[in-house]
Structures are given as structure tokens and as C-alpha cells.
mmCIF file of C-alpha atoms in Angstrom:
data_model
loop_
_atom_site.group_PDB
_atom_site.id
_atom_site.type_symbol
_atom_site.label_atom_id
_atom_site.label_comp_id
_atom_site.label_asym_id
_atom_site.label_seq_id
_atom_site.Cartn_x
_atom_site.Cartn_y
_atom_site.Cartn_z
ATOM 1 C CA MET A 1 0.000 0.000 0.000
ATOM 2 C CA ALA A 2 2.847 2.367 0.880
ATOM 3 C CA ARG A 3 4.556 1.595 -2.443
ATOM 4 C CA LEU A 4 1.316 2.277 -4.351
ATOM 5 C CA THR A 5 0.814 5.529 -2.474
ATOM 6 C CA SER A 6 4.400 6.542 -3.280
ATOM 7 C CA ARG A 7 3.903 5.793 -6.982
ATOM 8 C CA LEU A 8 0.623 7.717 -7.059
ATOM 9 C CA LEU A 9 2.296 10.665 -5.356
ATOM 10 C CA GLY A 10 5.118 10.561 -7.886
ATOM 11 C CA LEU A 11 2.617 10.428 -10.741
ATOM 12 C CA THR A 12 0.720 13.365 -9.256
ATOM 13 C CA GLN A 13 3.926 15.399 -9.045
ATOM 14 C CA LEU A 14 4.820 14.498 -12.632
ATOM 15 C CA LEU A 15 1.377 15.536 -13.863
ATOM 16 C CA ALA A 16 1.666 18.765 -11.916
ATOM 17 C CA VAL A 17 4.996 19.532 -13.594
ATOM 18 C CA LEU A 18 3.625 18.623 -17.031
ATOM 19 C CA GLY A 19 0.558 20.745 -16.323
ATOM 20 C CA ALA A 20 2.747 23.709 -15.385
ATOM 21 C CA VAL A 21 4.850 23.297 -18.524
ATOM 22 C CA ASN A 22 1.712 22.962 -20.635
ATOM 23 C CA GLY A 23 0.354 26.074 -18.936
ATOM 24 C CA TYR A 24 3.450 27.998 -19.968
ATOM 25 C CA VAL A 25 3.137 26.697 -23.535
ATOM 26 C CA GLU A 26 -0.557 27.611 -23.762
ATOM 27 C CA MET A 27 0.003 31.012 -22.191
ATOM 28 C CA PHE A 28 2.872 31.948 -24.474
ATOM 29 C CA SER A 29 1.307 30.515 -27.637
ATOM 30 C CA GLY A 30 -1.821 32.492 -26.807
ATOM 31 C CA LEU A 31 0.204 35.662 -26.479
ATOM 32 C CA GLN A 32 1.867 34.999 -29.816
ATOM 33 C CA ALA A 33 -1.563 34.510 -31.407
ATOM 34 C CA ARG A 34 -2.665 37.932 -30.212
ATOM 35 C CA GLN A 35 0.061 39.616 -32.245
ATOM 36 C CA ILE A 36 -0.380 40.538 -35.867
ATOM 37 C CA ASN A 37 1.936 40.234 -38.841
ATOM 38 C CA PRO A 38 2.425 42.947 -41.480
ATOM 39 C CA GLY A 39 -0.158 41.323 -43.750
ATOM 40 C CA GLN A 40 -2.800 41.824 -41.064
ATOM 41 C CA LEU A 41 -2.197 45.549 -40.690
ATOM 42 C CA ALA A 42 -5.141 47.808 -41.337
ATOM 43 C CA ALA A 43 -4.634 50.914 -43.438
ATOM 44 C CA ALA A 44 -5.452 53.127 -40.479
ATOM 45 C CA TYR A 45 -5.989 53.060 -36.715
ATOM 46 C CA ASP A 46 -7.386 55.659 -34.392
ATOM 47 C CA TYR A 47 -4.191 55.630 -32.345
ATOM 48 C CA ILE A 48 -0.685 54.438 -33.173
ATOM 49 C CA VAL A 49 1.614 53.936 -30.196
ATOM 50 C CA VAL A 50 5.290 53.856 -31.137
ATOM 51 C CA GLY A 51 7.073 51.597 -28.666
ATOM 52 C CA GLY A 52 5.760 48.784 -26.486
ATOM 53 C CA GLY A 53 7.762 49.516 -23.353
ATOM 54 C CA HIS A 54 6.944 51.117 -19.989
ATOM 55 C CA SER A 55 4.789 53.950 -21.198
ATOM 56 C CA GLY A 56 3.653 52.466 -24.496
ATOM 57 C CA LEU A 57 1.882 49.491 -22.932
ATOM 58 C CA VAL A 58 0.245 51.654 -20.273
ATOM 59 C CA ILE A 59 -1.091 54.076 -22.884
ATOM 60 C CA ALA A 60 -2.234 51.259 -25.174
ATOM 61 C CA ASN A 61 -4.053 49.632 -22.263
ATOM 62 C CA ARG A 62 -5.867 52.831 -21.317
ATOM 63 C CA LEU A 63 -6.751 53.889 -24.872
ATOM 64 C CA SER A 64 -8.116 50.463 -25.768
ATOM 65 C CA GLU A 65 -10.539 50.567 -22.823
ATOM 66 C CA ASP A 66 -12.797 52.354 -25.316
ATOM 67 C CA SER A 67 -13.879 49.448 -27.522
ATOM 68 C CA GLY A 68 -14.890 51.909 -30.207
ATOM 69 C CA ARG A 69 -11.298 53.038 -30.721
ATOM 70 C CA SER A 70 -8.623 51.009 -32.538
ATOM 71 C CA VAL A 71 -5.070 50.992 -31.188
ATOM 72 C CA LEU A 72 -1.871 49.741 -32.833
ATOM 73 C CA VAL A 73 1.403 49.321 -30.928
ATOM 74 C CA VAL A 74 4.588 49.033 -32.995
ATOM 75 C CA GLU A 75 7.541 47.565 -31.072
ATOM 76 C CA TYR A 76 11.103 47.007 -32.334
ATOM 77 C CA GLY A 77 11.724 44.148 -29.911
ATOM 78 C CA TYR A 78 9.937 40.878 -29.291
ATOM 79 C CA PHE A 79 8.283 39.096 -26.373
ATOM 80 C CA ASP A 80 10.651 37.447 -23.910
ATOM 81 C CA ASN A 81 8.612 34.383 -22.977
ATOM 82 C CA ASN A 82 11.357 32.676 -20.976
ATOM 83 C CA PRO A 83 9.918 32.008 -17.491
ATOM 84 C CA ALA A 84 13.338 32.877 -16.033
ATOM 85 C CA GLN A 85 12.826 36.495 -17.050
ATOM 86 C CA VAL A 86 10.282 37.001 -14.279
ATOM 87 C CA GLU A 87 12.467 35.402 -11.598
ATOM 88 C CA PRO A 88 14.446 37.677 -9.222
ATOM 89 C CA ALA A 89 17.825 36.527 -10.557
ATOM 90 C CA SER A 90 16.928 38.151 -13.899
ATOM 91 C CA ALA A 91 17.560 41.496 -12.195
ATOM 92 C CA THR A 92 21.288 41.010 -12.796
ATOM 93 C CA GLN A 93 21.032 39.267 -16.169
ATOM 94 C CA TYR A 94 21.167 41.891 -18.908
ATOM 95 C CA LEU A 95 20.547 39.634 -21.894
ATOM 96 C CA ALA A 96 21.767 40.884 -25.252
ATOM 97 C CA ARG A 97 18.591 39.706 -26.992
ATOM 98 C CA ASN A 98 16.564 42.187 -24.937
ATOM 99 C CA LEU A 99 18.839 45.180 -25.527
ATOM 100 C CA PHE A 100 19.861 47.463 -28.352
ATOM 101 C CA ASN A 101 23.473 46.979 -29.420
ATOM 102 C CA LEU A 102 24.647 50.549 -28.887
ATOM 103 C CA SER A 103 27.767 52.387 -27.758
ATOM 104 C CA SER A 104 28.249 56.019 -26.847
ATOM 105 C CA VAL A 105 30.484 58.405 -28.710
ATOM 106 C CA ALA A 106 33.809 59.246 -27.057
ATOM 107 C CA GLN A 107 33.191 61.028 -23.754
ATOM 108 C CA PRO A 108 35.722 63.824 -22.990
ATOM 109 C CA GLY A 109 34.893 63.733 -19.276
ATOM 110 C CA ILE A 110 36.175 60.166 -18.918
ATOM 111 C CA GLY A 111 39.270 60.344 -21.077
ATOM 112 C CA ASN A 112 37.478 60.015 -24.430
ATOM 113 C CA ARG A 113 36.430 56.488 -23.595
ATOM 114 C CA GLN A 114 33.266 54.961 -25.017
ATOM 115 C CA GLY A 115 30.661 53.079 -23.039
ATOM 116 C CA GLN A 116 27.873 50.672 -23.769
ATOM 117 C CA VAL A 117 24.458 52.324 -23.834
ATOM 118 C CA TYR A 118 21.792 50.247 -22.121
ATOM 119 C CA ALA A 119 18.332 50.544 -23.646
ATOM 120 C CA ALA A 120 15.723 47.801 -23.729
ATOM 121 C CA SER A 121 14.538 46.252 -26.970
ATOM 122 C CA VAL A 122 11.746 43.961 -25.773
ATOM 123 C CA VAL A 123 8.019 44.086 -25.060
ATOM 124 C CA GLY A 124 7.747 45.724 -21.651
ATOM 125 C CA GLY A 125 10.833 47.850 -22.255
ATOM 126 C CA GLY A 126 13.116 48.598 -19.352
ATOM 127 C CA SER A 127 10.641 47.094 -16.887
ATOM 128 C CA THR A 128 11.485 43.695 -18.434
ATOM 129 C CA VAL A 129 15.208 43.984 -17.759
ATOM 130 C CA ASN A 130 15.609 46.339 -14.801
ATOM 131 C CA GLY A 131 16.803 45.534 -11.276
ATOM 132 C CA MET A 132 13.279 45.528 -9.823
ATOM 133 C CA LEU A 133 14.141 48.090 -7.124
ATOM 134 C CA PHE A 134 10.953 50.133 -6.864
ATOM 135 C CA ASP A 135 12.160 53.652 -6.243
ATOM 136 C CA ARG A 136 11.266 57.205 -7.237
ATOM 137 C CA GLY A 137 13.007 60.538 -7.213
ATOM 138 C CA SER A 138 12.534 63.012 -4.413
ATOM 139 C CA ALA A 139 9.689 65.521 -4.536
ATOM 140 C CA GLU A 140 12.182 68.300 -5.255
ATOM 141 C CA ASP A 141 13.404 66.525 -8.413
ATOM 142 C CA TYR A 142 9.941 66.708 -9.958
ATOM 143 C CA ASP A 143 9.227 70.190 -8.676
ATOM 144 C CA ILE A 144 12.330 71.407 -10.514
ATOM 145 C CA TRP A 145 10.882 69.963 -13.741
ATOM 146 C CA GLU A 146 7.752 72.015 -13.171
ATOM 147 C CA ARG A 147 9.697 75.202 -12.400
ATOM 148 C CA LEU A 148 11.488 74.820 -15.720
ATOM 149 C CA GLY A 149 8.178 75.462 -17.451
ATOM 150 C CA ASN A 150 6.326 72.154 -17.338
ATOM 151 C CA PRO A 151 2.981 72.662 -15.551
ATOM 152 C CA GLY A 152 1.641 69.494 -13.958
ATOM 153 C CA TRP A 153 5.012 67.745 -13.879
ATOM 154 C CA GLY A 154 5.727 68.648 -10.256
ATOM 155 C CA TRP A 155 5.441 66.196 -7.377
ATOM 156 C CA ALA A 156 1.855 67.126 -6.515
ATOM 157 C CA GLY A 157 0.758 66.670 -10.118
ATOM 158 C CA LEU A 158 2.491 63.340 -10.687
ATOM 159 C CA LEU A 159 1.967 61.601 -7.329
ATOM 160 C CA PRO A 160 -1.683 60.619 -8.018
ATOM 161 C CA TYR A 161 -0.527 58.772 -11.153
ATOM 162 C CA PHE A 162 2.376 57.131 -9.344
ATOM 163 C CA LYS A 163 -0.041 55.868 -6.714
ATOM 164 C CA LYS A 164 -2.572 54.753 -9.296
ATOM 165 C CA SER A 165 -0.074 52.332 -10.837
ATOM 166 C CA THR A 166 1.003 50.391 -7.761
ATOM 167 C CA THR A 167 -0.217 48.121 -4.986
ATOM 168 C CA PHE A 168 2.115 47.600 -2.022
ATOM 169 C CA THR A 169 1.922 44.568 0.270
ATOM 170 C CA PRO A 170 3.707 44.883 3.643
ATOM 171 C CA PRO A 171 6.224 42.247 4.728
ATOM 172 C CA SER A 172 5.585 39.918 7.647
ATOM 173 C CA PRO A 173 5.222 41.507 11.091
ATOM 174 C CA GLU A 174 8.157 39.425 12.384
ATOM 175 C CA LEU A 175 10.537 40.670 9.684
ATOM 176 C CA THR A 176 9.272 44.221 10.079
ATOM 177 C CA ARG A 177 10.049 44.234 13.802
ATOM 178 C CA GLU A 178 13.445 42.562 13.453
ATOM 179 C CA TYR A 179 14.776 44.941 10.784
ATOM 180 C CA ASN A 180 12.644 47.998 11.509
ATOM 181 C CA ILE A 181 11.351 48.074 7.938
ATOM 182 C CA THR A 182 9.249 51.140 7.248
ATOM 183 C CA TRP A 183 6.868 52.249 4.495
ATOM 184 C CA ASP A 184 4.088 54.718 3.791
ATOM 185 C CA ILE A 185 1.183 53.178 1.887
ATOM 186 C CA GLU A 186 -1.030 56.253 2.078
ATOM 187 C CA GLY A 187 1.721 58.589 0.907
ATOM 188 C CA ALA A 188 3.210 56.430 -1.845
ATOM 189 C CA TYR A 189 0.900 53.676 -3.096
ATOM 190 C CA GLY A 190 -2.590 53.001 -4.343
ATOM 191 C CA ASN A 191 -4.357 50.015 -5.868
ATOM 192 C CA GLY A 192 -2.720 49.578 -9.266
ATOM 193 C CA PRO A 193 -1.576 46.595 -11.351
ATOM 194 C CA ILE A 194 2.142 46.818 -10.514
ATOM 195 C CA GLN A 195 2.901 44.923 -7.307
ATOM 196 C CA ALA A 196 5.570 45.908 -4.769
ATOM 197 C CA THR A 197 6.753 44.242 -1.578
ATOM 198 C CA PHE A 198 9.837 43.255 0.418
ATOM 199 C CA PRO A 199 11.457 39.815 0.403
ATOM 200 C CA ASP A 200 10.619 37.845 3.545
ATOM 201 C CA TRP A 201 14.276 37.342 4.446
ATOM 202 C CA GLN A 202 17.051 39.890 4.914
ATOM 203 C CA TRP A 203 20.800 39.596 5.315
ATOM 204 C CA PRO A 204 21.821 40.073 8.973
ATOM 205 C CA GLY A 205 24.511 42.578 7.958
ATOM 206 C CA ILE A 206 21.814 45.099 7.106
ATOM 207 C CA LYS A 207 21.348 45.813 10.812
ATOM 208 C CA ILE A 208 24.989 46.852 11.130
ATOM 209 C CA GLN A 209 24.758 49.054 8.042
ATOM 210 C CA TRP A 210 21.708 50.868 9.393
ATOM 211 C CA LYS A 211 23.478 51.450 12.698
ATOM 212 C CA ALA A 212 26.533 52.831 10.888
ATOM 213 C CA TRP A 213 24.452 55.224 8.782
ATOM 214 C CA ALA A 214 22.733 56.555 11.882
ATOM 215 C CA GLU A 215 26.070 57.023 13.668
ATOM 216 C CA VAL A 216 27.487 59.181 10.857
ATOM 217 C CA GLY A 217 24.364 61.345 10.849
ATOM 218 C CA MET A 218 22.757 60.226 7.612
ATOM 219 C CA PRO A 219 19.057 61.193 7.431
ATOM 220 C CA ILE A 220 16.811 58.164 7.956
ATOM 221 C CA ASN A 221 13.484 58.373 6.116
ATOM 222 C CA ILE A 222 10.364 56.262 6.350
ATOM 223 C CA GLU A 223 9.614 55.915 2.642
ATOM 224 C CA GLY A 224 11.519 57.266 -0.350
ATOM 225 C CA ALA A 225 8.656 56.700 -2.783
ATOM 226 C CA ALA A 226 6.537 59.185 -0.835
ATOM 227 C CA GLY A 227 8.852 62.046 -1.809
ATOM 228 C CA ASP A 228 11.730 61.722 0.695
ATOM 229 C CA ALA A 229 14.120 59.920 -1.625
ATOM 230 C CA PHE A 230 17.344 60.985 0.074
ATOM 231 C CA GLY A 231 19.455 59.656 2.919
ATOM 232 C CA ALA A 232 18.706 56.063 3.960
ATOM 233 C CA TYR A 233 15.333 54.404 3.502
ATOM 234 C CA TRP A 234 13.890 51.024 2.628
ATOM 235 C CA VAL A 235 13.196 50.336 -1.047
ATOM 236 C CA PRO A 236 10.733 47.569 -1.986
ATOM 237 C CA SER A 237 10.928 45.473 -5.128
ATOM 238 C CA ASN A 238 8.404 45.421 -7.947
ATOM 239 C CA VAL A 239 7.524 41.745 -7.479
ATOM 240 C CA ASP A 240 4.275 39.962 -6.696
ATOM 241 C CA GLN A 241 3.551 37.756 -3.686
ATOM 242 C CA GLN A 242 5.340 34.881 -5.414
ATOM 243 C CA TYR A 243 8.367 37.160 -5.833
ATOM 244 C CA ARG A 244 8.077 37.215 -9.602
ATOM 245 C CA ARG A 245 8.724 40.336 -11.646
ATOM 246 C CA SER A 246 5.731 42.672 -11.809
ATOM 247 C CA TYR A 247 6.133 44.886 -14.869
ATOM 248 C CA ALA A 248 4.464 46.555 -17.824
ATOM 249 C CA ARG A 249 4.083 43.276 -19.711
ATOM 250 C CA ASN A 250 2.045 41.385 -17.107
ATOM 251 C CA GLY A 251 0.579 44.474 -15.448
ATOM 252 C CA TYR A 252 -0.754 46.311 -18.499
ATOM 253 C CA TRP A 253 -0.420 44.265 -21.692
ATOM 254 C CA ASP A 254 -1.586 40.804 -20.613
ATOM 255 C CA PRO A 255 -4.901 41.991 -19.087
ATOM 256 C CA ALA A 256 -5.718 43.923 -22.277
ATOM 257 C CA ALA A 257 -4.277 41.613 -24.916
ATOM 258 C CA ASN A 258 -7.586 39.915 -25.762
ATOM 259 C CA ARG A 259 -9.259 43.180 -26.727
ATOM 260 C CA ALA A 260 -10.254 43.029 -30.376
ATOM 261 C CA ASN A 261 -9.429 46.707 -30.867
ATOM 262 C CA LEU A 262 -5.824 46.391 -29.612
ATOM 263 C CA LYS A 263 -3.075 45.126 -31.941
ATOM 264 C CA LEU A 264 0.661 44.670 -31.446
ATOM 265 C CA LEU A 265 3.263 44.406 -34.197
ATOM 266 C CA THR A 266 6.716 43.298 -32.981
ATOM 267 C CA GLY A 267 10.033 43.263 -34.819
ATOM 268 C CA TYR A 268 9.360 46.499 -36.705
ATOM 269 C CA ARG A 269 11.077 49.881 -36.528
ATOM 270 C CA VAL A 270 9.229 53.178 -36.913
ATOM 271 C CA ASN A 271 11.397 55.237 -39.245
ATOM 272 C CA GLU A 272 9.526 58.524 -39.214
ATOM 273 C CA VAL A 273 6.306 60.367 -38.607
ATOM 274 C CA LEU A 274 4.710 61.937 -41.695
ATOM 275 C CA PHE A 275 3.019 65.336 -41.417
ATOM 276 C CA ASN A 276 0.380 66.912 -43.619
ATOM 277 C CA ALA A 277 0.516 70.453 -45.009
ATOM 278 C CA ASN A 278 -0.772 71.820 -41.699
ATOM 279 C CA LYS A 279 2.037 70.067 -39.827
ATOM 280 C CA ARG A 280 -0.361 67.605 -38.259
ATOM 281 C CA ALA A 281 1.082 64.120 -37.674
ATOM 282 C CA GLU A 282 -1.005 61.717 -39.728
ATOM 283 C CA SER A 283 0.969 58.512 -40.385
ATOM 284 C CA VAL A 284 4.157 56.549 -39.689
ATOM 285 C CA THR A 285 6.483 54.582 -41.905
ATOM 286 C CA ILE A 286 7.680 51.263 -40.527
ATOM 287 C CA GLN A 287 10.337 48.789 -41.626
ATOM 288 C CA GLU A 288 11.136 45.239 -40.591
ATOM 289 C CA ARG A 289 13.874 44.832 -37.994
ATOM 290 C CA GLY A 290 17.161 43.643 -39.431
ATOM 291 C CA SER A 291 16.279 44.673 -42.969
ATOM 292 C CA ALA A 292 18.912 46.436 -45.016
ATOM 293 C CA ASN A 293 18.527 50.062 -46.025
ATOM 294 C CA GLY A 294 16.247 50.292 -49.010
ATOM 295 C CA ALA A 295 14.015 47.428 -47.845
ATOM 296 C CA PRO A 296 10.278 48.001 -48.367
ATOM 297 C CA THR A 297 8.545 50.297 -45.898
ATOM 298 C CA ILE A 298 4.900 50.313 -44.876
ATOM 299 C CA THR A 299 2.876 53.435 -44.178
ATOM 300 C CA VAL A 300 0.126 53.256 -41.557
ATOM 301 C CA ARG A 301 -2.237 56.162 -40.915
ATOM 302 C CA ALA A 302 -3.576 57.419 -37.579
ATOM 303 C CA THR A 303 -6.963 59.102 -37.640
ATOM 304 C CA GLN A 304 -6.613 60.570 -34.141
ATOM 305 C CA GLU A 305 -3.095 60.617 -32.708
ATOM 306 C CA ILE A 306 0.409 59.192 -32.952
ATOM 307 C CA ILE A 307 1.974 58.732 -29.530
ATOM 308 C CA LEU A 308 5.770 58.408 -29.360
ATOM 309 C CA CYS A 309 6.824 56.093 -26.526
ATOM 310 C CA ALA A 310 10.181 54.983 -27.898
ATOM 311 C CA GLY A 311 12.103 55.919 -24.759
ATOM 312 C CA TRP A 312 14.719 58.498 -23.956
ATOM 313 C CA LEU A 313 16.915 57.234 -26.788
ATOM 314 C CA HIS A 314 14.677 56.678 -29.782
ATOM 315 C CA THR A 315 11.835 59.166 -29.286
ATOM 316 C CA PRO A 316 14.115 62.139 -30.125
ATOM 317 C CA GLN A 317 15.692 60.088 -32.921
ATOM 318 C CA ILE A 318 12.310 59.486 -34.557
ATOM 319 C CA LEU A 319 11.407 63.157 -34.180
ATOM 320 C CA GLN A 320 14.652 64.243 -35.830
ATOM 321 C CA ARG A 321 14.226 61.755 -38.682
ATOM 322 C CA SER A 322 10.745 63.218 -39.119
ATOM 323 C CA GLY A 323 12.054 66.780 -39.451
ATOM 324 C CA VAL A 324 11.479 67.916 -35.872
ATOM 325 C CA GLY A 325 14.634 69.083 -34.122
ATOM 326 C CA PRO A 326 17.604 71.465 -34.403
ATOM 327 C CA ARG A 327 17.580 73.008 -37.872
ATOM 328 C CA ALA A 328 21.354 72.863 -38.369
ATOM 329 C CA LEU A 329 21.507 69.163 -37.485
ATOM 330 C CA LEU A 330 18.573 68.270 -39.713
ATOM 331 C CA GLN A 331 19.994 70.194 -42.668
ATOM 332 C CA GLN A 332 23.366 68.538 -42.166
ATOM 333 C CA ALA A 333 21.622 65.148 -42.410
ATOM 334 C CA GLY A 334 19.620 66.185 -45.461
ATOM 335 C CA ILE A 335 16.267 66.075 -43.646
ATOM 336 C CA ASN A 336 13.523 68.544 -44.515
ATOM 337 C CA VAL A 337 12.755 70.764 -41.524
ATOM 338 C CA VAL A 338 9.158 70.555 -40.303
ATOM 339 C CA ALA A 339 9.783 72.342 -37.002
ATOM 340 C CA ASP A 340 13.006 73.903 -35.731
ATOM 341 C CA LEU A 341 13.114 72.712 -32.107
ATOM 342 C CA PRO A 342 16.687 72.871 -30.750
ATOM 343 C CA GLY A 343 15.801 70.981 -27.565
ATOM 344 C CA VAL A 344 14.927 67.718 -29.339
ATOM 345 C CA GLY A 345 17.795 65.328 -28.660
ATOM 346 C CA SER A 346 19.474 67.618 -26.135
ATOM 347 C CA ASN A 347 19.720 67.909 -22.357
ATOM 348 C CA LEU A 348 19.658 64.194 -21.561
ATOM 349 C CA GLN A 349 20.011 63.576 -17.835
ATOM 350 C CA ASP A 350 21.154 60.034 -17.135
ATOM 351 C CA HIS A 351 22.740 58.439 -14.092
ATOM 352 C CA PRO A 352 26.228 56.923 -14.129
ATOM 353 C CA VAL A 353 26.937 53.354 -13.067
ATOM 354 C CA SER A 354 29.819 52.685 -10.724
ATOM 355 C CA ARG A 355 30.866 49.880 -8.438
ATOM 356 C CA ALA A 356 32.798 49.814 -5.172
ATOM 357 C CA GLY A 357 34.291 46.703 -3.574
ATOM 358 C CA PHE A 358 35.268 46.299 0.066
ATOM 359 C CA GLN A 359 37.355 43.734 1.905
ATOM 360 C CA TYR A 360 35.944 43.373 5.414
ATOM 361 C CA GLN A 361 38.174 42.488 8.341
ATOM 362 C CA THR A 362 35.145 40.827 9.908
ATOM 363 C CA ASP A 363 31.747 40.041 8.497
ATOM 364 C CA VAL A 364 28.424 38.688 9.656
ATOM 365 C CA VAL A 365 27.569 35.151 8.641
ATOM 366 C CA PRO A 366 25.639 34.378 6.554
ATOM 367 C CA ASN A 367 26.432 37.012 3.957
ATOM 368 C CA PRO A 368 26.090 37.058 0.162
ATOM 369 C CA GLY A 369 29.454 35.324 -0.188
ATOM 370 C CA SER A 370 28.063 32.376 1.772
ATOM 371 C CA LEU A 371 26.056 31.335 -1.279
ATOM 372 C CA ASN A 372 29.341 30.338 -2.909
ATOM 373 C CA SER A 373 31.498 29.420 0.091
ATOM 374 C CA ASN A 374 29.090 27.445 2.299
ATOM 375 C CA ALA A 375 27.505 24.343 0.738
ATOM 376 C CA THR A 376 25.088 23.852 3.638
ATOM 377 C CA PHE A 377 23.832 27.408 3.396
ATOM 378 C CA ARG A 378 23.532 27.085 -0.387
ATOM 379 C CA THR A 379 21.396 23.949 -0.006
ATOM 380 C CA TRP A 380 19.152 25.705 2.491
ATOM 381 C CA ALA A 381 18.870 28.702 0.167
ATOM 382 C CA ASP A 382 17.789 26.467 -2.719
ATOM 383 C CA GLN A 383 15.148 24.831 -0.532
ATOM 384 C CA GLN A 384 13.848 28.210 0.557
ATOM 385 C CA TRP A 385 13.544 29.410 -3.010
ATOM 386 C CA GLN A 386 11.485 26.372 -3.942
ATOM 387 C CA GLN A 387 8.979 27.769 -1.432
ATOM 388 C CA ARG A 388 9.345 31.236 -2.996
ATOM 389 C CA LYS A 389 11.101 32.756 -0.033
ATOM 390 C CA GLY A 390 14.563 33.226 1.363
ATOM 391 C CA GLN A 391 17.662 35.069 0.278
ATOM 392 C CA TRP A 392 17.482 34.169 -3.421
ATOM 393 C CA VAL A 393 14.885 36.915 -3.554
ATOM 394 C CA LEU A 394 17.668 39.185 -2.310
ATOM 395 C CA VAL A 395 20.164 38.299 -5.027
ATOM 396 C CA MET A 396 19.015 41.352 -6.955
ATOM 397 C CA ARG A 397 19.944 43.570 -4.032
ATOM 398 C CA TRP A 398 23.413 42.264 -3.408
ATOM 399 C CA SER A 399 24.903 40.653 -6.498
ATOM 400 C CA PRO A 400 27.083 42.923 -8.664
ATOM 401 C CA PRO A 401 25.552 43.448 -12.115
ATOM 402 C CA ARG A 402 26.865 41.231 -14.856
ATOM 403 C CA PHE A 403 26.941 43.211 -18.086
ATOM 404 C CA PRO A 404 26.830 41.524 -21.488
ATOM 405 C CA SER A 405 30.151 41.407 -23.306
#
């Protein structure tokens, strides 16, 4: 009887695994079926969204809520349907297939060296490949934007939309008490599709770090996402309660993908926006990814609006190719000037990436190095992750980033 029970249990586990695999296959094949190919393109859509990243998928979701309006999203990248991409370890895996292959020009400030430029090329954009640390700027950062002549872009104007996007789930009471984890749901979060929480295990060394910061007088804040993003404060991760990546793809695209009025074309580049005689944007030209110059282009018309969501890198590029930008630059490139706007393509504010390594005289055990140096701890960590808890969820917080070669 015991042997029969054991065999039945083994069969049940096997069927569960096969069911999970089949679920992945059905889910991903369904998502592929919801896409269109160039032959299925209509001549016109009410709205054309250029870029299926962070903002593009949000806008497409909201616009397509009106079933009487047709929406087309054109995305240069593809879906990343690998289940590993939603696991926490993906936070340090910058896969070349999900990125543009770009380098900067020589930078005088760093000895004329060039650097790799990281920009996502995948459905979901940067939210598909980022480190999943759910943070915002300080209130002053946004207020400065508004003072520069951008009404509504201050902290008070943007906070309602920040809150609308996110649902925060507090960690366990035991972990909260042990590490003095703090947050401000009312000031920072709402009831949106993007999930945020803290892993249910923390490295013991964090306690020492907090004590050291307090001793040197660093400001300690309750919640950075509520506007006090300076000093030391706890930062949650944009993961769900199973500690899987919560991002634009599963937060905004998947719930809307079955709408008949919403279409997504992947693997195509938007070359330019075409304007009519009154300088109204009325259509886009698109071209298949990887095609050589001179390959056929397709023109698709928008009866209402064209929304550029191609990111900090390619939105100004598309505008310049369309004749919107600094006159001298456009004339140098042989592009007809539609609007002389010197600011297009200028004034980029990006953050540098640096790394510091320290050799401790003493350290608390376990620490991140224990995953490699202590086989017993590594076994325990693996067991914890099978239950969707433990320090593997913290890999994204402690492992140095591994950049693609």
C-alpha cells in the first residue's frame, strides 16, 4: 500500500509539472496569437503607439478601454517568454537579446572612452530587464521639472498617477520588527496593477549598516517613494507575492491583450512620422527589424493621434528623422525641416553606473558570499527558493551586475 501511495504521489507530481509546462506553452502561444503580422495591418488606426515599453503598454491599455477606438502598438523588440525572465535573478542578467546593441560616442569627461548604452529592446521595455528596485526621485526633483516650465510635472501633479499604478503589500510583522522596515502606503501607493513588496528574508549585515548610517548622521526616512528619496530608507521590489517580476508586460499588456481593438506588431522599426501640409502628424512609416537600407517600408495612418513612446533614446531620434529638431543638425543630415526645435535630442540627464568593492576584516555570517562558500547554506537557500522565499529573492539587491560582453 505504501509503495502504491508513493507511486501515485510521484505520478501526481509528474502531472503537476507537465501541467505547469503545458500552462506555460498555452500562455505563451496564446500571447503569440494575439500579435499581428504585417499582412494583417489595417490601413489606419485611431491611435498608433510607437514603442511597447513602460509607457507604451500603459497608454495602449488605457486607450483600448474604449472598444470603439482602434489601437496599434509598434515595437522594435519581441516578447521574452522565458519564465526565467520574471524570476528575481533576472535582475542582474542583462541579456543581449533584450537590448539594443549601442555604444556612446567618445566622452571627454572620462578620457574620451566609449561606453555601452543600455536601452531595452523587448516588449515591456526597461521594466522587463531592470533591477526591480521600486524607487522614485525626491519631490524636489519633480518640482524642478515644473519650475522649468512644465505645468503638472511637479510632485503634486504626478503623485496621483504614481499611486494609481502600484499596490504595495507589507512584509511579515516578524521581519518588520526585526529589521525595523518602514513604508508609507497612504503617501506612496494606491491600488494599481504593478505589485511591490519586500522579500521575507534579509541579510543580517543590514542591521549593522543601518546602525553605521545613523552614527554618521545620515538622514533616515520612512519611505523614499513618498517624496523623501534621500538619505537612507527602505526600497521595496516590484515583485508579486510569489516574488516574480511585476512589470508593464504582465501588469498592463496581458490583461488587455484579448481586446479586439488592440493590436501589437513586434520586430518592426518606426522610421519617421509623416506630417500633412498643416504640420499635423497623420501617419508613420515602418520597416522590418534587421532589414537592409532600401528594404520596403509600410505606411500606416492614424486618424486621431500618434503617440511616441520609444524611450529616452529613440523618441528624439524618430522626431529628428521626421524633421522635428535642431535646424542645423537636420539640414546637415539632409532632412527637410518641419519644425526647428533645438531641444529635441538635447539635455539628456542620465545616471552613471559605478561599483565599489570592500574587503571586510570581519563580516556577519551568513552574507552574500556564503552562497558560494558554504555548501550547507547554499542547499538551504535552494530549498527556501522552492517555497518562494529566502535570500534568493535578495540576489538582486546584493549581487554585482553582470553586463553583457
